[in-house]
Amino acid sequence: MSDTRNRPADAFAARHTPRIFCIGRNYAKHIEELGNTLSGRESVVFMKPVSCLVAPGEAITLPDDVGAIHYETELVVEIGTGGRDIAPEAAREHISGIGLGLDLTLRDVQTDLKNTGEPWEKAKAFDHSAPLGPLVSLSDDIDLADLHFELAIDGQTRQHGHTAHMLVGVADLIAMLSAHWQLLPGDLIFTGTPEGVGPLQPGMRLSLSADRLADAEWTVA
């Protein structure tokens, strides 16, 4: 086994595997639908490993015997230029791409974890829990505070989101995260879900769409 204790951090950064930062409770109506309350504190943050990612067109495989598994549609931001302590007004310069994704949640497991005060990873960070659509470049004419997006299941709209309804906008999320971690190229930020979450069932066809972003589709295995 190699000894990495004296290796500089930059050596690890050079082999960086993108991190998936996820934001919880970022839309007021979603907070209400789950019976939670606004805390007034900094955003809820949790992470997922890259094994959670599912490319468009691939089947989503769900775990068995874990209770309800909910879909949560989210705008996703990819970091291009990394940094620490990024100011909100400079955040846009650090974004390389944006797209749509799903934060899948073991809802019954999450409820138990919240009741005992434990972290959410068992409910959020399971394999295939982060289907991610194609990422498009952030052009100058895209307003991050005025993006509509939606999820349709078997042709029926289930969620409709607008980034103007975020409690913490994209620029402020990047500033907040970079105050705690050095953001690195390729890092992904799932920015939170609007109301309308619900359970998944095998055979469902999930379609994400937005006017300025790339569409994506998956089928639940």
PDB file of N, CA and C in Angstrom, residues 73-114:
ATOM      1  N   THR A  73     -36.913  16.498  -9.233  1.00  0.00           N
ATOM      2  CA  THR A  73     -36.324  17.106 -10.421  1.00  0.00           C
ATOM      3  C   THR A  73     -35.522  18.351 -10.047  1.00  0.00           C
ATOM      4  N   GLU A  74     -34.325  18.508 -10.626  1.00  0.00           N
ATOM      5  CA  GLU A  74     -33.470  19.608 -10.216  1.00  0.00           C
ATOM      6  C   GLU A  74     -32.658  20.178 -11.377  1.00  0.00           C
ATOM      7  N   LEU A  75     -32.394  21.485 -11.289  1.00  0.00           N
ATOM      8  CA  LEU A  75     -31.386  22.095 -12.140  1.00  0.00           C
ATOM      9  C   LEU A  75     -30.018  21.676 -11.614  1.00  0.00           C
ATOM     10  N   VAL A  76     -29.115  21.329 -12.542  1.00  0.00           N
ATOM     11  CA  VAL A  76     -27.776  20.888 -12.162  1.00  0.00           C
ATOM     12  C   VAL A  76     -26.745  21.830 -12.783  1.00  0.00           C
ATOM     13  N   VAL A  77     -25.763  22.202 -11.984  1.00  0.00           N
ATOM     14  CA  VAL A  77     -24.694  23.107 -12.422  1.00  0.00           C
ATOM     15  C   VAL A  77     -23.368  22.358 -12.379  1.00  0.00           C
ATOM     16  N   GLU A  78     -22.569  22.503 -13.423  1.00  0.00           N
ATOM     17  CA  GLU A  78     -21.228  21.919 -13.455  1.00  0.00           C
ATOM     18  C   GLU A  78     -20.186  23.024 -13.294  1.00  0.00           C
ATOM     19  N   ILE A  79     -19.237  22.797 -12.399  1.00  0.00           N
ATOM     20  CA  ILE A  79     -18.160  23.753 -12.182  1.00  0.00           C
ATOM     21  C   ILE A  79     -17.091  23.578 -13.267  1.00  0.00           C
ATOM     22  N   GLY A  80     -16.675  24.701 -13.848  1.00  0.00           N
ATOM     23  CA  GLY A  80     -15.617  24.673 -14.845  1.00  0.00           C
ATOM     24  C   GLY A  80     -14.297  25.118 -14.241  1.00  0.00           C
ATOM     25  N   THR A  81     -14.247  26.367 -13.811  1.00  0.00           N
ATOM     26  CA  THR A  81     -13.074  26.899 -13.126  1.00  0.00           C
ATOM     27  C   THR A  81     -13.305  26.799 -11.631  1.00  0.00           C
ATOM     28  N   GLY A  82     -12.450  26.060 -10.948  1.00  0.00           N
ATOM     29  CA  GLY A  82     -12.627  25.867  -9.518  1.00  0.00           C
ATOM     30  C   GLY A  82     -12.234  27.096  -8.727  1.00  0.00           C
ATOM     31  N   GLY A  83     -12.399  27.004  -7.420  1.00  0.00           N
ATOM     32  CA  GLY A  83     -12.012  28.120  -6.573  1.00  0.00           C
ATOM     33  C   GLY A  83     -12.536  27.971  -5.165  1.00  0.00           C
ATOM     34  N   ARG A  84     -12.013  28.801  -4.291  1.00  0.00           N
ATOM     35  CA  ARG A  84     -12.429  28.856  -2.895  1.00  0.00           C
ATOM     36  C   ARG A  84     -12.899  30.270  -2.595  1.00  0.00           C
ATOM     37  N   ASP A  85     -13.910  30.394  -1.746  1.00  0.00           N
ATOM     38  CA  ASP A  85     -14.442  31.697  -1.351  1.00  0.00           C
ATOM     39  C   ASP A  85     -14.818  32.536  -2.570  1.00  0.00           C
ATOM     40  N   ILE A  86     -15.597  31.936  -3.445  1.00  0.00           N
ATOM     41  CA  ILE A  86     -16.053  32.619  -4.663  1.00  0.00           C
ATOM     42  C   ILE A  86     -17.170  33.604  -4.301  1.00  0.00           C
ATOM     43  N   ALA A  87     -17.047  34.832  -4.738  1.00  0.00           N
ATOM     44  CA  ALA A  87     -18.078  35.838  -4.486  1.00  0.00           C
ATOM     45  C   ALA A  87     -19.284  35.568  -5.388  1.00  0.00           C
ATOM     46  N   PRO A  88     -20.504  35.830  -4.900  1.00  0.00           N
ATOM     47  CA  PRO A  88     -21.694  35.592  -5.729  1.00  0.00           C
ATOM     48  C   PRO A  88     -21.630  36.266  -7.089  1.00  0.00           C
ATOM     49  N   GLU A  89     -21.087  37.495  -7.120  1.00  0.00           N
ATOM     50  CA  GLU A  89     -21.043  38.221  -8.395  1.00  0.00           C
ATOM     51  C   GLU A  89     -20.042  37.623  -9.373  1.00  0.00           C
ATOM     52  N   ALA A  90     -19.156  36.755  -8.897  1.00  0.00           N
ATOM     53  CA  ALA A  90     -18.179  36.097  -9.771  1.00  0.00           C
ATOM     54  C   ALA A  90     -18.550  34.647 -10.066  1.00  0.00           C
ATOM     55  N   ALA A  91     -19.638  34.162  -9.465  1.00  0.00           N
ATOM     56  CA  ALA A  91     -19.959  32.729  -9.541  1.00  0.00           C
ATOM     57  C   ALA A  91     -20.196  32.262 -10.972  1.00  0.00           C
ATOM     58  N   ARG A  92     -20.835  33.078 -11.775  1.00  0.00           N
ATOM     59  CA  ARG A  92     -21.162  32.668 -13.140  1.00  0.00           C
ATOM     60  C   ARG A  92     -19.906  32.303 -13.933  1.00  0.00           C
ATOM     61  N   GLU A  93     -18.798  32.985 -13.643  1.00  0.00           N
ATOM     62  CA  GLU A  93     -17.549  32.724 -14.358  1.00  0.00           C
ATOM     63  C   GLU A  93     -16.996  31.332 -14.055  1.00  0.00           C
ATOM     64  N   HIS A  94     -17.477  30.702 -12.992  1.00  0.00           N
ATOM     65  CA  HIS A  94     -16.978  29.388 -12.576  1.00  0.00           C
ATOM     66  C   HIS A  94     -17.858  28.237 -13.068  1.00  0.00           C
ATOM     67  N   ILE A  95     -18.896  28.539 -13.839  1.00  0.00           N
ATOM     68  CA  ILE A  95     -19.820  27.517 -14.334  1.00  0.00           C
ATOM     69  C   ILE A  95     -19.446  27.147 -15.764  1.00  0.00           C
ATOM     70  N   SER A  96     -19.314  25.848 -16.025  1.00  0.00           N
ATOM     71  CA  SER A  96     -19.019  25.402 -17.388  1.00  0.00           C
ATOM     72  C   SER A  96     -20.255  24.854 -18.092  1.00  0.00           C
ATOM     73  N   GLY A  97     -21.213  24.353 -17.330  1.00  0.00           N
ATOM     74  CA  GLY A  97     -22.393  23.775 -17.964  1.00  0.00           C
ATOM     75  C   GLY A  97     -23.569  23.696 -17.017  1.00  0.00           C
ATOM     76  N   ILE A  98     -24.759  23.587 -17.586  1.00  0.00           N
ATOM     77  CA  ILE A  98     -25.981  23.420 -16.806  1.00  0.00           C
ATOM     78  C   ILE A  98     -26.851  22.372 -17.488  1.00  0.00           C
ATOM     79  N   GLY A  99     -27.667  21.707 -16.686  1.00  0.00           N
ATOM     80  CA  GLY A  99     -28.547  20.677 -17.219  1.00  0.00           C
ATOM     81  C   GLY A  99     -29.610  20.321 -16.198  1.00  0.00           C
ATOM     82  N   LEU A 100     -30.250  19.202 -16.432  1.00  0.00           N
ATOM     83  CA  LEU A 100     -31.321  18.732 -15.557  1.00  0.00           C
ATOM     84  C   LEU A 100     -30.975  17.353 -15.020  1.00  0.00           C
ATOM     85  N   GLY A 101     -31.407  17.084 -13.810  1.00  0.00           N
ATOM     86  CA  GLY A 101     -31.157  15.781 -13.214  1.00  0.00           C
ATOM     87  C   GLY A 101     -32.231  15.424 -12.209  1.00  0.00           C
ATOM     88  N   LEU A 102     -32.103  14.240 -11.650  1.00  0.00           N
ATOM     89  CA  LEU A 102     -33.043  13.739 -10.649  1.00  0.00           C
ATOM     90  C   LEU A 102     -32.279  13.358  -9.385  1.00  0.00           C
ATOM     91  N   ASP A 103     -32.782  13.807  -8.265  1.00  0.00           N
ATOM     92  CA  ASP A 103     -32.267  13.394  -6.958  1.00  0.00           C
ATOM     93  C   ASP A 103     -33.265  12.379  -6.405  1.00  0.00           C
ATOM     94  N   LEU A 104     -32.980  11.096  -6.593  1.00  0.00           N
ATOM     95  CA  LEU A 104     -33.893  10.059  -6.111  1.00  0.00           C
ATOM     96  C   LEU A 104     -33.673   9.836  -4.616  1.00  0.00           C
ATOM     97  N   THR A 105     -34.772   9.595  -3.917  1.00  0.00           N
ATOM     98  CA  THR A 105     -34.730   9.577  -2.451  1.00  0.00           C
ATOM     99  C   THR A 105     -35.503   8.393  -1.893  1.00  0.00           C
ATOM    100  N   LEU A 106     -34.875   7.652  -0.985  1.00  0.00           N
ATOM    101  CA  LEU A 106     -35.594   6.622  -0.232  1.00  0.00           C
ATOM    102  C   LEU A 106     -36.355   7.354   0.874  1.00  0.00           C
ATOM    103  N   ARG A 107     -37.627   7.674   0.602  1.00  0.00           N
ATOM    104  CA  ARG A 107     -38.342   8.607   1.473  1.00  0.00           C
ATOM    105  C   ARG A 107     -38.584   8.047   2.871  1.00  0.00           C
ATOM    106  N   ASP A 108     -38.956   6.776   2.976  1.00  0.00           N
ATOM    107  CA  ASP A 108     -39.180   6.193   4.307  1.00  0.00           C
ATOM    108  C   ASP A 108     -37.883   6.122   5.096  1.00  0.00           C
ATOM    109  N   VAL A 109     -36.788   5.782   4.411  1.00  0.00           N
ATOM    110  CA  VAL A 109     -35.481   5.742   5.069  1.00  0.00           C
ATOM    111  C   VAL A 109     -35.092   7.142   5.529  1.00  0.00           C
ATOM    112  N   GLN A 110     -35.320   8.141   4.672  1.00  0.00           N
ATOM    113  CA  GLN A 110     -34.981   9.514   5.043  1.00  0.00           C
ATOM    114  C   GLN A 110     -35.765   9.973   6.266  1.00  0.00           C
ATOM    115  N   THR A 111     -37.038   9.629   6.319  1.00  0.00           N
ATOM    116  CA  THR A 111     -37.864  10.014   7.468  1.00  0.00           C
ATOM    117  C   THR A 111     -37.297   9.434   8.753  1.00  0.00           C
ATOM    118  N   ASP A 112     -36.899   8.171   8.708  1.00  0.00           N
ATOM    119  CA  ASP A 112     -36.299   7.543   9.898  1.00  0.00           C
ATOM    120  C   ASP A 112     -35.001   8.243  10.290  1.00  0.00           C
ATOM    121  N   LEU A 113     -34.172   8.598   9.298  1.00  0.00           N
ATOM    122  CA  LEU A 113     -32.907   9.256   9.594  1.00  0.00           C
ATOM    123  C   LEU A 113     -33.132  10.640  10.201  1.00  0.00           C
ATOM    124  N   LYS A 114     -34.109  11.365   9.663  1.00  0.00           N
ATOM    125  CA  LYS A 114     -34.399  12.689  10.217  1.00  0.00           C
ATOM    126  C   LYS A 114     -34.901  12.577  11.650  1.00  0.00           C
TER     127      LYS A 114
END
